[in-house]
Tab-separated table of C-alpha atoms in Angstrom:
chain	number	residue	atom	x	y	z
J	1	MET	CA	27.725	-69.178	59.795
J	2	ASN	CA	24.266	-70.279	58.460
J	3	SER	CA	22.848	-66.994	59.725
J	4	LEU	CA	25.578	-65.001	58.062
J	5	GLN	CA	25.200	-67.041	54.745
J	6	ASP	CA	21.494	-66.391	54.899
J	7	GLY	CA	22.115	-62.683	55.440
J	8	ASN	CA	24.627	-62.460	52.701
J	9	LYS	CA	22.106	-64.272	50.410
J	10	VAL	CA	19.450	-61.760	51.211
J	11	MET	CA	21.921	-58.944	50.731
J	12	GLN	CA	22.981	-60.384	47.413
J	13	GLN	CA	19.233	-60.604	46.283
J	14	GLN	CA	18.767	-57.037	47.255
J	15	ILE	CA	21.898	-55.939	45.329
J	16	ASP	CA	20.661	-57.915	42.346
J	17	LEU	CA	17.241	-56.327	42.609
J	18	LEU	CA	18.825	-52.856	42.866
J	19	ASN	CA	21.167	-53.586	39.915
J	20	GLN	CA	18.091	-54.693	37.802
J	21	GLU	CA	16.291	-51.544	38.820
J	22	LEU	CA	19.232	-49.458	37.879
J	23	ARG	CA	19.577	-51.231	34.489
J	24	ASP	CA	15.798	-50.637	33.920
J	25	ALA	CA	16.232	-46.966	34.933
J	26	LYS	CA	19.213	-46.604	32.625
J	27	LYS	CA	17.317	-48.180	29.730
J	28	GLN	CA	14.309	-45.837	30.405
J	29	ALA	CA	16.698	-42.885	30.552
J	30	GLU	CA	18.335	-43.927	27.280
J	31	HIS	CA	14.846	-44.502	25.750
J	32	ALA	CA	13.842	-41.052	26.938
J	33	GLN	CA	17.042	-39.456	25.579
J	34	ALA	CA	16.601	-41.070	22.252
J	35	GLU	CA	12.977	-39.793	22.004
J	36	ALA	CA	14.174	-36.391	23.104
J	37	LYS	CA	16.827	-36.547	20.252
J	38	ALA	CA	14.232	-37.649	17.805
J	39	LEU	CA	11.874	-34.789	18.854
J	40	GLN	CA	14.730	-32.369	18.709
J	41	ALA	CA	15.664	-33.523	15.204
J	42	GLU	CA	11.972	-33.308	14.155
J	43	ALA	CA	11.641	-29.745	15.712
J	44	LYS	CA	14.847	-28.851	13.838
J	45	ALA	CA	13.553	-30.253	10.578
J	46	LEU	CA	10.231	-28.404	11.087
J	47	GLY	CA	12.106	-25.201	11.936
J	48	THR	CA	14.137	-25.481	8.734
J	49	LYS	CA	10.967	-26.091	6.677
J	50	LEU	CA	9.348	-23.118	8.349
J	51	ASP	CA	12.342	-21.014	7.612
J	52	SER	CA	12.252	-22.125	3.934
J	53	GLN	CA	8.537	-21.451	3.636
J	54	LEU	CA	8.917	-18.026	5.325
J	55	ALA	CA	11.749	-17.141	2.799
J	56	GLU	CA	9.483	-18.343	-0.139
J	57	SER	CA	6.559	-16.477	1.234
J	58	LYS	CA	8.634	-13.261	1.551
J	59	LYS	CA	10.022	-13.746	-1.899
J	60	LEU	CA	6.490	-14.223	-3.282
J	61	SER	CA	5.308	-11.118	-1.438
J	62	GLY	CA	8.094	-9.097	-2.877
J	63	GLU	CA	7.199	-10.308	-6.345
J	64	ILE	CA	3.550	-9.457	-5.789
J	65	GLN	CA	4.411	-5.988	-4.656
J	66	ARG	CA	6.667	-5.414	-7.514
J	67	THR	CA	4.162	-6.517	-9.972
J	68	ALA	CA	1.423	-4.288	-8.294
J	69	ALA	CA	3.858	-1.264	-8.271
J	70	LYS	CA	4.507	-1.928	-12.025
J	71	ALA	CA	0.746	-2.220	-12.802
J	72	ALA	CA	0.012	0.982	-10.893
J	73	GLN	CA	2.884	2.762	-12.555
J	74	ALA	CA	1.579	1.612	-15.996
J	75	THR	CA	-1.794	2.729	-15.188
J	76	ASP	CA	-0.537	6.110	-14.057
J	77	ASN	CA	1.318	6.507	-17.209
J	78	ILE	CA	-1.796	6.028	-19.226
J	79	ARG	CA	-3.077	9.466	-20.173
J	80	VAL	CA	-6.462	10.032	-21.846
J	81	GLU	CA	-6.605	13.224	-23.828
J	82	GLU	CA	-9.457	15.390	-22.432
J	83	LYS	CA	-9.171	17.980	-25.050
J	84	GLY	CA	-12.349	17.780	-27.169
J	85	SER	CA	-14.132	15.494	-24.744
J	86	GLN	CA	-16.921	16.335	-22.348
J	87	VAL	CA	-15.950	16.433	-18.673
J	88	GLU	CA	-18.087	16.440	-15.633
J	89	ASP	CA	-17.385	16.002	-11.925
J	90	LEU	CA	-19.830	13.687	-10.171
J	91	PRO	CA	-20.166	13.821	-6.255
J	92	ARG	CA	-19.827	10.111	-6.076
J	93	PRO	CA	-16.820	7.673	-5.334
J	94	LEU	CA	-14.824	6.160	-8.286
J	95	VAL	CA	-16.248	2.629	-7.657
J	96	ALA	CA	-19.871	3.814	-7.880
J	97	VAL	CA	-19.316	5.795	-10.967
J	98	GLY	CA	-17.337	3.015	-12.672
J	99	LYS	CA	-20.201	0.619	-11.968
J	100	ALA	CA	-22.781	3.060	-13.286
J	101	ALA	CA	-20.669	3.695	-16.465
J	102	GLU	CA	-20.422	-0.079	-17.171
J	103	GLU	CA	-24.191	-0.417	-16.823
J	104	ALA	CA	-24.977	2.669	-18.928
J	105	LEU	CA	-22.610	1.281	-21.789
J	106	ALA	CA	-24.125	-2.149	-21.599
J	107	ARG	CA	-27.632	-0.826	-21.621
J	108	ASN	CA	-26.937	1.050	-24.829
J	109	GLY	CA	-25.348	-1.798	-26.625
J	110	TYR	CA	-21.670	-1.062	-26.099
J	111	ARG	CA	-19.265	-3.808	-25.172
J	112	VAL	CA	-16.150	-2.932	-23.205
J	113	LYS	CA	-13.059	-3.869	-25.263
J	114	VAL	CA	-10.387	-2.571	-22.852
J	115	SER	CA	-10.699	-1.701	-19.167
J	116	VAL	CA	-7.954	-0.495	-16.809
J	117	LYS	CA	-8.711	0.004	-13.198
J	118	THR	CA	-6.767	1.263	-10.155
J	119	ASP	CA	-7.635	2.854	-6.803
J	120	GLN	CA	-7.405	6.292	-8.513
J	121	LYS	CA	-8.259	5.836	-12.152
J	122	THR	CA	-10.553	3.751	-14.340
J	123	ILE	CA	-10.638	3.740	-18.166
J	124	TYR	CA	-13.021	1.979	-20.495
J	125	VAL	CA	-12.586	1.700	-24.310
J	126	THR	CA	-15.657	0.225	-26.095
J	127	GLU	CA	-15.881	-1.634	-29.263
J	128	ARG	CA	-17.009	0.227	-32.203
J	129	LYS	CA	-20.629	-0.137	-32.792
J	130	VAL	CA	-22.872	0.120	-35.794
J	131	THR	CA	-26.494	-0.143	-34.802
J	132	THR	CA	-29.713	1.653	-34.278
J	133	PRO	CA	-29.609	2.489	-30.600
J	134	THR	CA	-32.542	3.762	-28.749
J	135	SER	CA	-31.126	6.481	-26.682
J	136	LEU	CA	-27.632	7.860	-27.417
J	137	GLU	CA	-27.309	8.123	-31.108
J	138	THR	CA	-29.557	8.273	-34.150
J	139	SER	CA	-29.906	5.526	-36.655
J	140	GLY	CA	-27.258	5.050	-39.282
J	141	SER	CA	-24.264	5.954	-37.189
J	142	ARG	CA	-21.067	4.329	-36.034
J	143	ASN	CA	-19.466	5.027	-32.673
J	144	GLN	CA	-16.815	4.145	-30.172
J	145	TYR	CA	-16.272	5.650	-26.669
J	146	VAL	CA	-13.312	6.199	-24.364
J	147	VAL	CA	-14.560	6.817	-20.886
J	148	SER	CA	-12.072	7.927	-18.218
J	149	LEU	CA	-12.716	8.195	-14.466
J	150	GLN	CA	-10.337	10.066	-12.154
J	151	ALA	CA	-10.777	9.906	-8.307
J	152	LEU	CA	-10.756	13.483	-6.794
J	153	PRO	CA	-10.758	14.448	-3.062
J	154	SER	CA	-14.017	14.264	-1.080
J	155	ASN	CA	-15.322	11.240	-2.975
J	156	VAL	CA	-15.763	13.175	-6.205
J	157	THR	CA	-15.081	11.499	-9.536
J	158	ARG	CA	-14.135	13.276	-12.759
J	159	LEU	CA	-15.917	11.634	-15.651
J	160	SER	CA	-14.498	12.266	-19.166
J	161	VAL	CA	-16.310	10.959	-22.253
J	162	LYS	CA	-14.683	11.034	-25.758
J	163	ALA	CA	-16.749	9.672	-28.737
J	164	ASP	CA	-15.413	8.677	-32.129
J	165	PHE	CA	-18.760	9.331	-33.828
J	166	GLU	CA	-19.393	8.864	-37.524
J	167	ARG	CA	-22.482	8.867	-39.764
J	168	LEU	CA	-22.856	6.252	-42.443
J	169	ALA	CA	-24.475	6.669	-45.833
J	170	GLN	CA	-25.592	3.920	-48.165
J	171	GLY	CA	-22.708	1.881	-49.453
J	172	GLY	CA	-20.779	2.285	-46.211
J	173	ARG	CA	-19.669	5.921	-47.128
J	174	ILE	CA	-18.731	7.993	-43.995
J	175	LEU	CA	-20.300	11.322	-43.757
J	176	ALA	CA	-18.681	14.338	-41.923
J	177	VAL	CA	-19.901	15.048	-38.367
J	178	ASP	CA	-19.496	18.431	-36.782
J	179	ALA	CA	-17.899	18.794	-33.346
J	180	GLU	CA	-21.111	19.924	-31.722
J	181	GLU	CA	-23.040	16.801	-32.797
J	182	THR	CA	-20.235	14.587	-31.319
J	183	ALA	CA	-20.242	16.692	-28.100
J	184	GLU	CA	-23.984	16.069	-27.904
J	185	ILE	CA	-23.373	12.297	-28.047
J	186	GLU	CA	-20.775	12.532	-25.322
J	187	ARG	CA	-23.077	14.533	-23.101
J	188	ARG	CA	-25.906	12.050	-23.561
J	189	LEU	CA	-23.638	9.262	-22.213
J	190	ILE	CA	-22.584	11.581	-19.334
J	191	ALA	CA	-26.238	12.074	-18.522
J	192	GLU	CA	-26.870	8.328	-18.780
J	193	ILE	CA	-24.074	7.552	-16.290
J	194	GLY	CA	-25.309	10.403	-14.030
J	195	LYS	CA	-28.799	8.950	-13.958
J	196	ALA	CA	-27.313	5.465	-13.163
J	197	VAL	CA	-25.133	6.696	-10.353
J	198	ALA	CA	-27.953	8.746	-8.833
J	199	SER	CA	-30.405	5.864	-8.601
J	200	PRO	CA	-30.940	4.598	-5.031
J	201	SER	CA	-29.324	1.183	-5.888
J	202	LYS	CA	-25.960	2.787	-6.480
J	203	LEU	CA	-25.876	4.763	-3.221
């Protein structure tokens, strides 16, 4: 009897130990399951946030594309009248000619009042200037330029220059200027831009 009781006691201890291990394993499983649920919830929340950000990004991208398309369309609709202006095709890309035009205008004291730029077209409108410039006009004159650049195939740029040229007399009286004199002023600016774009720093 004592032997059986001792055996039962040992068996009971083993059963208690196994039950304790089972409880511990159950707790660990529940803990792991809870962590898995938390991770799953976090992943779901991150997924929802990512979807929201992707939707917002897509919306912004669409707005940017629409704005760019409107800007390009607005620029395409801008027409500069070439009639009466001097035109020359320069064997240089649009960007290089645009930079040379800006430098030539600045060098001769002209500030750009309006500029419109796209991949295919650039337009500059200068402020009206009354001065005694050193190269483009003679003293006692007033002038304003509209410079239009149009990209052509094979990296050629069409340069159009239109001058609103006037002579001033004493008392601010405006004197008539013939078309040939205005055309000469336009040709001088074209020559200035041509020199600027042909210099080694612009190649």
